CSV table of C-alpha atoms in Angstrom, one decimal:
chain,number,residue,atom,x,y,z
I,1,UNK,CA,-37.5,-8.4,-44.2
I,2,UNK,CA,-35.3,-8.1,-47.6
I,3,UNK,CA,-33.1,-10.8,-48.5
I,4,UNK,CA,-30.1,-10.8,-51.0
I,5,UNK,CA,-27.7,-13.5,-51.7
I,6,UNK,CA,-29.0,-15.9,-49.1
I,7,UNK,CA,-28.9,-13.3,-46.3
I,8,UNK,CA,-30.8,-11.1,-44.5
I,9,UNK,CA,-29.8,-7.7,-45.4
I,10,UNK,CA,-32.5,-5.4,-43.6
I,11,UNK,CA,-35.6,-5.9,-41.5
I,12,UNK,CA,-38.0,-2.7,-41.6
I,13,UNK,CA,-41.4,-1.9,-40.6
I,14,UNK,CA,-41.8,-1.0,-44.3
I,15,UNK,CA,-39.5,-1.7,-47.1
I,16,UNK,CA,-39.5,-0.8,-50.8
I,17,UNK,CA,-40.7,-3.6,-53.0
I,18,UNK,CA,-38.4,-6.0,-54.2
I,19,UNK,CA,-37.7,-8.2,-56.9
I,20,UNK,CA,-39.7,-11.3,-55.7
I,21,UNK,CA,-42.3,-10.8,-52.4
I,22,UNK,CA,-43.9,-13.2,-50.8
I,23,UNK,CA,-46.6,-12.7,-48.5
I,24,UNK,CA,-46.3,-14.5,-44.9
I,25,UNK,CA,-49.1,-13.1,-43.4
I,26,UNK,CA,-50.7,-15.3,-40.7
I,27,UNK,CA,-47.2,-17.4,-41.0
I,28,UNK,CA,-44.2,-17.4,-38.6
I,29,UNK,CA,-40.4,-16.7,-39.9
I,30,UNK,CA,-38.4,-17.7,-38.0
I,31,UNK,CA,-34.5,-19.2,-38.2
I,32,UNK,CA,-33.8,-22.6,-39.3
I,33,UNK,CA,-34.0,-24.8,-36.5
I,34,UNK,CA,-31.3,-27.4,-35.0
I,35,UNK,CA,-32.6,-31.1,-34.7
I,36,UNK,CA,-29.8,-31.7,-31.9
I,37,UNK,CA,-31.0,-35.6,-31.6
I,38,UNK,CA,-31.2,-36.9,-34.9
I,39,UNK,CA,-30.8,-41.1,-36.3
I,40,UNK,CA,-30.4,-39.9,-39.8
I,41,UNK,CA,-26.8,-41.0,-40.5
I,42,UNK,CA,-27.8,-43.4,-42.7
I,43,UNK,CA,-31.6,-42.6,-43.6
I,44,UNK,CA,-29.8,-39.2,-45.5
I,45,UNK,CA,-27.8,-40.9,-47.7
I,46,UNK,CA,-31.2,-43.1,-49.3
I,47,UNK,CA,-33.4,-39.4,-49.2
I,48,UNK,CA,-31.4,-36.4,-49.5
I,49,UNK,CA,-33.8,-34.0,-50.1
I,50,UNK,CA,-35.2,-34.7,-46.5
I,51,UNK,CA,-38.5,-33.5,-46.6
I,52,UNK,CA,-39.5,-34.2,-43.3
I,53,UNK,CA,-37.0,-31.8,-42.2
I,54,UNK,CA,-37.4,-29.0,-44.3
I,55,UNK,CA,-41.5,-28.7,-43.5
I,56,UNK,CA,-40.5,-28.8,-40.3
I,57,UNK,CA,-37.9,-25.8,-40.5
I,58,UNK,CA,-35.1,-28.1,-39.5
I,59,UNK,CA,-31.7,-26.6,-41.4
I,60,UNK,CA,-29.2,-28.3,-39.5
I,61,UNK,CA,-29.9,-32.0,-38.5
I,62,UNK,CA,-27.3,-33.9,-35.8
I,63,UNK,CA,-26.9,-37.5,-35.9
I,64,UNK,CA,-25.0,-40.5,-34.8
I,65,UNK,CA,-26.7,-40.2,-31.5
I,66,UNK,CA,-27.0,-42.6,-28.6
I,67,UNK,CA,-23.6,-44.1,-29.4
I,68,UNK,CA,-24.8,-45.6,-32.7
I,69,UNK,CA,-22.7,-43.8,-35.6
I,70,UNK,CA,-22.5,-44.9,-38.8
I,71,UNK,CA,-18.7,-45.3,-38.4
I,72,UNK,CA,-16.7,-47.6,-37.8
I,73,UNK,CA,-18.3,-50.3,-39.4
I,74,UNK,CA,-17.0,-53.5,-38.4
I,75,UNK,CA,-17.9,-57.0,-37.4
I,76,UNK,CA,-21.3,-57.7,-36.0
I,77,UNK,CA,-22.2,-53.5,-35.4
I,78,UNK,CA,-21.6,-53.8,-39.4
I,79,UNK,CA,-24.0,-56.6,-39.6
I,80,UNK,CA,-26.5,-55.3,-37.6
I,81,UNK,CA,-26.7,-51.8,-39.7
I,82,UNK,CA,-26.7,-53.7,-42.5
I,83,UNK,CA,-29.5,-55.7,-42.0
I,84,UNK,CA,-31.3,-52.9,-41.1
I,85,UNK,CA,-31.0,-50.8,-43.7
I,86,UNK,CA,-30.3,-53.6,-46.5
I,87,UNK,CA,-34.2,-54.2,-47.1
I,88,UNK,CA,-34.6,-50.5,-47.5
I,89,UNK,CA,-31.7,-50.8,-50.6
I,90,UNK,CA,-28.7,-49.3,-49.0
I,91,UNK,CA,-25.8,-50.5,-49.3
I,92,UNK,CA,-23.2,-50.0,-46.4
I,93,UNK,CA,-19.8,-49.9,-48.9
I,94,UNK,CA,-17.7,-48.0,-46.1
I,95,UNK,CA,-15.7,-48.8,-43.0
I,96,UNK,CA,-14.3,-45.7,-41.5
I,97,UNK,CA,-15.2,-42.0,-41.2
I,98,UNK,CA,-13.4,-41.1,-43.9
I,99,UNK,CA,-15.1,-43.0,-46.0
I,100,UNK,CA,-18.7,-42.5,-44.8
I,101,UNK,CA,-18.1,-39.3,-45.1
I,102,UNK,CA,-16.8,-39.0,-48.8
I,103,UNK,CA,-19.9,-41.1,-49.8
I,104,UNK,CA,-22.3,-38.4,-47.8
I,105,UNK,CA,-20.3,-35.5,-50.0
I,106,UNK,CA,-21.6,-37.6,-53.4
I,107,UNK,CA,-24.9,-37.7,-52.5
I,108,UNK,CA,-25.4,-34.0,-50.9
I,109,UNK,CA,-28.3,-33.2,-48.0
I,110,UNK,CA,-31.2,-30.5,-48.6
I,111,UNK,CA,-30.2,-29.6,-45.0
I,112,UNK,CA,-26.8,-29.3,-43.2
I,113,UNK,CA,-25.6,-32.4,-41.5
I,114,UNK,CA,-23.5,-32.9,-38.2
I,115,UNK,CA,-22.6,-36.1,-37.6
I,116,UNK,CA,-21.1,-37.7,-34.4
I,117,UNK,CA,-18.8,-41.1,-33.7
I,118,UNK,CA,-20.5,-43.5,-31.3
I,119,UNK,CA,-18.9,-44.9,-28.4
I,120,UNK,CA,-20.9,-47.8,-29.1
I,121,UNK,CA,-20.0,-48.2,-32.7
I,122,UNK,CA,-16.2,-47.7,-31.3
I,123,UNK,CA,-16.4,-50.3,-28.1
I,124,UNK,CA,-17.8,-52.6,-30.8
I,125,UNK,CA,-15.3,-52.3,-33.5
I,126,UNK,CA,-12.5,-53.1,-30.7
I,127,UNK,CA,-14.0,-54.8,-27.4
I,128,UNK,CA,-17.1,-56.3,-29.3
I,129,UNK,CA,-20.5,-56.9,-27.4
I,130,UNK,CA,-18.4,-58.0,-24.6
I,131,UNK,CA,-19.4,-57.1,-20.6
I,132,UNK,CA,-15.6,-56.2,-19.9
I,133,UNK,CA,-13.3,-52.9,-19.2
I,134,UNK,CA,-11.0,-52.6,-22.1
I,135,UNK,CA,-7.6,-53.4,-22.2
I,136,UNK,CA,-5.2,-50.4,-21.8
I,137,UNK,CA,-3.9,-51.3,-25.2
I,138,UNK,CA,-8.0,-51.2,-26.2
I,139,UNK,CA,-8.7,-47.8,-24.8
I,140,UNK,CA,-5.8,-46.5,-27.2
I,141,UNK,CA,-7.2,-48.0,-30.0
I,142,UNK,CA,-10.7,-46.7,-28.8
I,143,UNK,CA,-9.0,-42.9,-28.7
I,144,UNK,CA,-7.3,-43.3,-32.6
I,145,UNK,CA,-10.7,-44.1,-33.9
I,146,UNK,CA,-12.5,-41.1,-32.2
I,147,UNK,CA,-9.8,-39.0,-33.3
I,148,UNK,CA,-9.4,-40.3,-37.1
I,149,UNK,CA,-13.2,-39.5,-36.9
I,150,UNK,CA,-13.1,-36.4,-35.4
I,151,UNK,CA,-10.6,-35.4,-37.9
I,152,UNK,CA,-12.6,-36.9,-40.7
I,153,UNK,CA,-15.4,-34.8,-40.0
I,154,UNK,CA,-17.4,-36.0,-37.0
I,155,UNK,CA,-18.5,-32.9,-34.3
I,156,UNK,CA,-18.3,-35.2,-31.2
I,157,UNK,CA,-18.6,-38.0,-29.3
I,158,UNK,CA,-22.3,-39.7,-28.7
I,159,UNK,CA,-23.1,-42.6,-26.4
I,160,UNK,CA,-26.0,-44.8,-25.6
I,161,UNK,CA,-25.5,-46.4,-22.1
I,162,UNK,CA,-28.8,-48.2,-21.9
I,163,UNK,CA,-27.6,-49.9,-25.4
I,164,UNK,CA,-24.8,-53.3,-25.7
I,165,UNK,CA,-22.2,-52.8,-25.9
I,166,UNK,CA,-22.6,-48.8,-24.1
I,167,UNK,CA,-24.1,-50.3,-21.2
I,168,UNK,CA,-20.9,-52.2,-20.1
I,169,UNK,CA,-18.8,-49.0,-20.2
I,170,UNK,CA,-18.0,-47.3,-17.1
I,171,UNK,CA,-17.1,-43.5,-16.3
I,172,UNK,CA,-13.3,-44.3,-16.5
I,173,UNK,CA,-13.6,-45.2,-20.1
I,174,UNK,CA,-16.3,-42.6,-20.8
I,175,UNK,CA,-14.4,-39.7,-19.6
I,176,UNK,CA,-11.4,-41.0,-21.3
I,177,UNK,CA,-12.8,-40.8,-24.8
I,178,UNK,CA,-14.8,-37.5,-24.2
I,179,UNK,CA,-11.4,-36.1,-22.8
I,180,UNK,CA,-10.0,-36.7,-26.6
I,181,UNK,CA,-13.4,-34.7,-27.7
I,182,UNK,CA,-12.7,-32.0,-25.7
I,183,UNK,CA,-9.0,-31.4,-26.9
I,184,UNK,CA,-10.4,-31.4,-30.3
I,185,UNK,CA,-12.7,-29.2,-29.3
I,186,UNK,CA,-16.0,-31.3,-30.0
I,187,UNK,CA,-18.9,-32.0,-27.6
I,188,UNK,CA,-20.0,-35.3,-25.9
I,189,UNK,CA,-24.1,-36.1,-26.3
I,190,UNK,CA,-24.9,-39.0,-24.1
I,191,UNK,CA,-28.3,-41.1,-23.6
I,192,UNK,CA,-27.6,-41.4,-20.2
I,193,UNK,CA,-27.4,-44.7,-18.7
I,194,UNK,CA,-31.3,-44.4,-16.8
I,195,UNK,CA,-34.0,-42.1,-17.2
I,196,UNK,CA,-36.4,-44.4,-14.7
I,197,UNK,CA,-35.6,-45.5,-11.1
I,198,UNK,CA,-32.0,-44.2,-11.3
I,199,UNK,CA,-32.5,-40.9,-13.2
I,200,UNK,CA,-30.7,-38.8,-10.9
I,201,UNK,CA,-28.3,-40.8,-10.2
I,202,UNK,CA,-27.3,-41.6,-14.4
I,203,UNK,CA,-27.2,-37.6,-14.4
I,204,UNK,CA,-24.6,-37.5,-11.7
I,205,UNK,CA,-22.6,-40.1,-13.8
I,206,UNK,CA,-23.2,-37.9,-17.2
I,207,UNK,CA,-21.9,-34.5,-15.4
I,208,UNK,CA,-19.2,-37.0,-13.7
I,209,UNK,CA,-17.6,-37.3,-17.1
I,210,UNK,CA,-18.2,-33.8,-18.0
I,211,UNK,CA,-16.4,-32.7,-14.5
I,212,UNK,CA,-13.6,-35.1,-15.1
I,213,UNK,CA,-12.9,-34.8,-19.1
I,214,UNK,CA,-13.8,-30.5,-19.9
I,215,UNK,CA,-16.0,-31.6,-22.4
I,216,UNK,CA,-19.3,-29.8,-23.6
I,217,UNK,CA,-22.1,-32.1,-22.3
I,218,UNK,CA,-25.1,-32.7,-24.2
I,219,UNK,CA,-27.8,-34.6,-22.3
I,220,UNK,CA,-30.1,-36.4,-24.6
I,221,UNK,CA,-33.6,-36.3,-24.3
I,222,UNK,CA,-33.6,-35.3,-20.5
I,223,UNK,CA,-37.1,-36.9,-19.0
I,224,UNK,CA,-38.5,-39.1,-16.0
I,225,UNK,CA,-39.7,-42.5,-17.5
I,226,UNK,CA,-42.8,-43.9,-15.8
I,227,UNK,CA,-45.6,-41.7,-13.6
I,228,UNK,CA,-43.8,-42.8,-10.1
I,229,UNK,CA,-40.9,-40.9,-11.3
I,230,UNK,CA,-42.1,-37.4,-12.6
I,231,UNK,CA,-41.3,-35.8,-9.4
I,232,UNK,CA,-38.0,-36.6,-9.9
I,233,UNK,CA,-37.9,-33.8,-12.7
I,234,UNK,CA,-37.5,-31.2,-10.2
I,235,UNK,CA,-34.4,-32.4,-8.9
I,236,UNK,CA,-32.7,-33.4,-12.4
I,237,UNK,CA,-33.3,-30.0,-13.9
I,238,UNK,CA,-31.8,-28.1,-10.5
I,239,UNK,CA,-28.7,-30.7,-10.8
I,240,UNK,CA,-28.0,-29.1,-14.5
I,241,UNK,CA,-28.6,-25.8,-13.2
I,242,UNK,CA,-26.1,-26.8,-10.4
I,243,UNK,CA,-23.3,-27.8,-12.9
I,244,UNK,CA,-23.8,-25.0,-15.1
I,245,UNK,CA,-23.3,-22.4,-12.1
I,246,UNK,CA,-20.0,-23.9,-11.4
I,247,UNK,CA,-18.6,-23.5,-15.1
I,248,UNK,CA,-19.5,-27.2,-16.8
I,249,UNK,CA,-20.8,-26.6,-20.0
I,250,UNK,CA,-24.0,-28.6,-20.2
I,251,UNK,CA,-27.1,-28.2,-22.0
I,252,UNK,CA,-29.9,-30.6,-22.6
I,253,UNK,CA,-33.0,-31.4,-25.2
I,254,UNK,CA,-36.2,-33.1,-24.6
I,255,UNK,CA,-39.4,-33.7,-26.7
I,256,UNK,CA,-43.1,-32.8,-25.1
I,257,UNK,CA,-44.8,-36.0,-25.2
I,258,UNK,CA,-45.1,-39.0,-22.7
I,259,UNK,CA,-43.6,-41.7,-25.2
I,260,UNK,CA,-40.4,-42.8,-26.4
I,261,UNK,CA,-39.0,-45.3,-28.9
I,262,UNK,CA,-36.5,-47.8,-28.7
I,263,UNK,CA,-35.3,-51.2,-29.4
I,264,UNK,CA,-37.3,-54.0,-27.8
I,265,UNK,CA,-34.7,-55.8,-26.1
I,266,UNK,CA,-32.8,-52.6,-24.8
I,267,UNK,CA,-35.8,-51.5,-23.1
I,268,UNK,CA,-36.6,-55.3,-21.8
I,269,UNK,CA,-33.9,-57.5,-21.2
I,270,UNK,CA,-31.3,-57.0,-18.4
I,271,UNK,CA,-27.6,-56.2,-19.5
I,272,UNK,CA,-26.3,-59.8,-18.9
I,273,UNK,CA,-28.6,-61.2,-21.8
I,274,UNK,CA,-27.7,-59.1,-24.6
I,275,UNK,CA,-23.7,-59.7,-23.9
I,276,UNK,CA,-22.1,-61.3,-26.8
I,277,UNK,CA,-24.0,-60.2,-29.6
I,278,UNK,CA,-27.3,-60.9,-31.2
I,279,UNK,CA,-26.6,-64.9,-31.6
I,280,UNK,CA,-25.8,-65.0,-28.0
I,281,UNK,CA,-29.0,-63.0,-27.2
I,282,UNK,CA,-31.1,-65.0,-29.4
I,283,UNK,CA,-29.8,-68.5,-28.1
I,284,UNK,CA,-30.5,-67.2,-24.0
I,285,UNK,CA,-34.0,-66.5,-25.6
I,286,UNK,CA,-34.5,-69.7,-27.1
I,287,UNK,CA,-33.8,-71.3,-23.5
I,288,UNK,CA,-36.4,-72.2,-21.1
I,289,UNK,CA,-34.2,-72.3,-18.4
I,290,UNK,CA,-32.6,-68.4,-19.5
I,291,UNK,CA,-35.9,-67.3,-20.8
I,292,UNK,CA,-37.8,-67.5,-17.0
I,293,UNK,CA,-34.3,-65.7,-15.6
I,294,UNK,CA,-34.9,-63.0,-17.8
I,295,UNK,CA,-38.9,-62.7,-17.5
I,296,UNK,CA,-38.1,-62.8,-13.3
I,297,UNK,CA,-35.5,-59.5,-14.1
I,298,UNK,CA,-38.1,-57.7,-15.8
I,299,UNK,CA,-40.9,-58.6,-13.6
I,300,UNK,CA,-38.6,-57.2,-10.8
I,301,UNK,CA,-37.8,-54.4,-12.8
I,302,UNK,CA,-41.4,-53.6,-13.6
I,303,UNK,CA,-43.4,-54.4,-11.7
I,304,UNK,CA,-46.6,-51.8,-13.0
I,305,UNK,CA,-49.6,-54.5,-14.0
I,306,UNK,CA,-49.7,-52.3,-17.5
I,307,UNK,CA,-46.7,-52.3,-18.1
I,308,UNK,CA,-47.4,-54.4,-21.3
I,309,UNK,CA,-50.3,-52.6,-22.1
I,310,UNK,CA,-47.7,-49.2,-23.0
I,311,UNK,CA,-45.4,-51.1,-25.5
I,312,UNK,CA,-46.3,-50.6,-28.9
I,313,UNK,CA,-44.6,-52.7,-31.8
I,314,UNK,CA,-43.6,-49.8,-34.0
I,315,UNK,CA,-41.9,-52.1,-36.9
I,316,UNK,CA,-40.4,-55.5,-36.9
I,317,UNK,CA,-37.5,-57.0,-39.4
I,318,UNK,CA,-38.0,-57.6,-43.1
I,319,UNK,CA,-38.6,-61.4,-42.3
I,320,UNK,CA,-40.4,-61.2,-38.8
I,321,UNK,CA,-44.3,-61.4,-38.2
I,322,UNK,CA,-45.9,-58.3,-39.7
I,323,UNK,CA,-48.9,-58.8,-38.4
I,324,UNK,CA,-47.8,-57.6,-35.0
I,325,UNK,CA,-47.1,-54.0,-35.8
I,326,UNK,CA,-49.5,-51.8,-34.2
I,327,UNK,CA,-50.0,-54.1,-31.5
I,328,UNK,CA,-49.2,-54.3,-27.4
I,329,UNK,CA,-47.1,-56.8,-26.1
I,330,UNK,CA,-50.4,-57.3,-23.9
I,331,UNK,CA,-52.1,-57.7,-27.4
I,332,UNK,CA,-49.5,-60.0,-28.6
I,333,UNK,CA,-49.2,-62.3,-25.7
């Protein structure tokens, strides 16, 4: 293969030499590859030369997944993303798209960057971590700020439905906002709202707002959580076949290993006791009363006897108890 200016210019069984040759023998070259479900948005602005990335071939990198943008920032979404990436040193000195984006262009990426707006950081910035339908007046204000960021610079629309406030969204509201995507000719990438018991069913919701909107559906990391469910695969994969034979523009990504990552309450507690925000959250928790309610839901909800045995704390907060990392929930209790 010869290469000038940046581009391929001939590929050849043989070729004259050239001004630099390199020697990939026993190597694969290949195009750059798309990382379609990417949490960089804020990681790229602390390591721009994103190494990870570029040893794994990755040339184009898409984040603001799973309804968590980095835009708008306001109230306690801002909080929260602050005091994660605070103790790594960054400092979160936007609000809007604009803005996040014109401090991404001062600190350029080793890779290209698409970035979507999150539902979640949107519903926030207006509803809050409230379990209500939005006000008419709401939803317009909901629609401005996907707009402002899609004209800012964001590709799409991304939402997390297993995530507050995501989770108290419905398809009304859903296929509203991705309806504004699709006139502005951007996608919708959704971590649907169940990929357990109710798989199929959260599929049929994420191709519901597809149907409804004319938006191009990205499902995110398509998979059957727990054994009892695998043979539910089957089905899901023939339902996406299914839409795309009648015309819906739908495509999906999933990763070959049996583990996932998450936040520990998301993947825990039901939706009712993560309403109202993190304080709210951590008060229920600190009630005995609130605290058997919630370890009855989960009981209920999984009911596997090693269950606790597949949770693995991956990282805690600056000031929580290190010295659970690498441990079970079995181990911990």
């Amino acid at each position: 293969m010869l290469l000038r200016d940046g581009r391929i210019e001939r590929v050849a069984p043989h070729l004259e030499p050239a001004a630099n040759d390199l020697d990939a023998e026993g190597l694969v070259l290949s195009p750059g590859f798309i990382d379609i479900h990417c949490h960089s948005e804020f990681a790229a602005l602390l390591y721009p030369r994103a190494e990870s990335k570029i040893l794994a071939g990755v040339t184009t990198d898409v984040s603001g997944n799973c309804g968590a943008s980095p835009f708008p920032l306001v109230g306690e979404y801002r909080r929260r993303r602050q005091a994660e990436w605070g103790r790594h040193g960054l400092i979160l000195d936007w609000q809007s798209a604009a803005e996040y984006f014109d401090r991404a262009e001062a600190s350029p990426c080793s890779v290209n960057r698409v970035v979507l707006a999150g539902h979640g950081a949107i519903r926030a910035s207006v509803v809050g971590y409230a379990d209500r339908r939005p006000s008419a007046e709401e939803r317009g204000r909901m629609r401005r700020l996907l707009v402002e960021a899609i004209e800012a610079g964001a590709w799409g629309l991304s939402s997390g439905l297993i995530y507050p406030p995501g989770c108290y969204a419905d398809v009304d509201e859903l296929a509203d906002l991705a309806r504004c995507a699709a006139e502005a000719g951007a996608f919708y990438s959704s971590h649907i709202r169940n990929e357990g018991d109710a798989l199929l069913e959260a599929i049929d919701g994420f191709l519901d707002v597809v149907r409804r909107s004319g938006v191009r559906g990205q499902l995110s990391h398509l998979k059957a959580s727990g054994a009892a469910n695998w043979q539910k695969m089957p089905d899901a994969i023939r339902r996406l076949r299914d839409a795309r034979s009648d015309g819906l523009a739908v495509t999906a990504d999933r990763y070959p290993y049996l583990a996932s990552m998450t936040d520990l309450d998301s993947l825990l507690l039901p939706n009712w006791a993560v309403e109202g925000g993190r304080d709210t959250e951590l008060a229920r928790l600190a009630d005995p009363a609130t605290r058997r309610r919630m370890a009855g839901d989960i009981r209920r909800r999984h009911p596997e006897s090693d269950y606790f045995e597949r949770i693995l704390i991956a990282a805690v907060t600056a000031h929580g108890p290190q010295d659970v990392v690498g441990k079970t929930l079995r181990q911990v209790a």
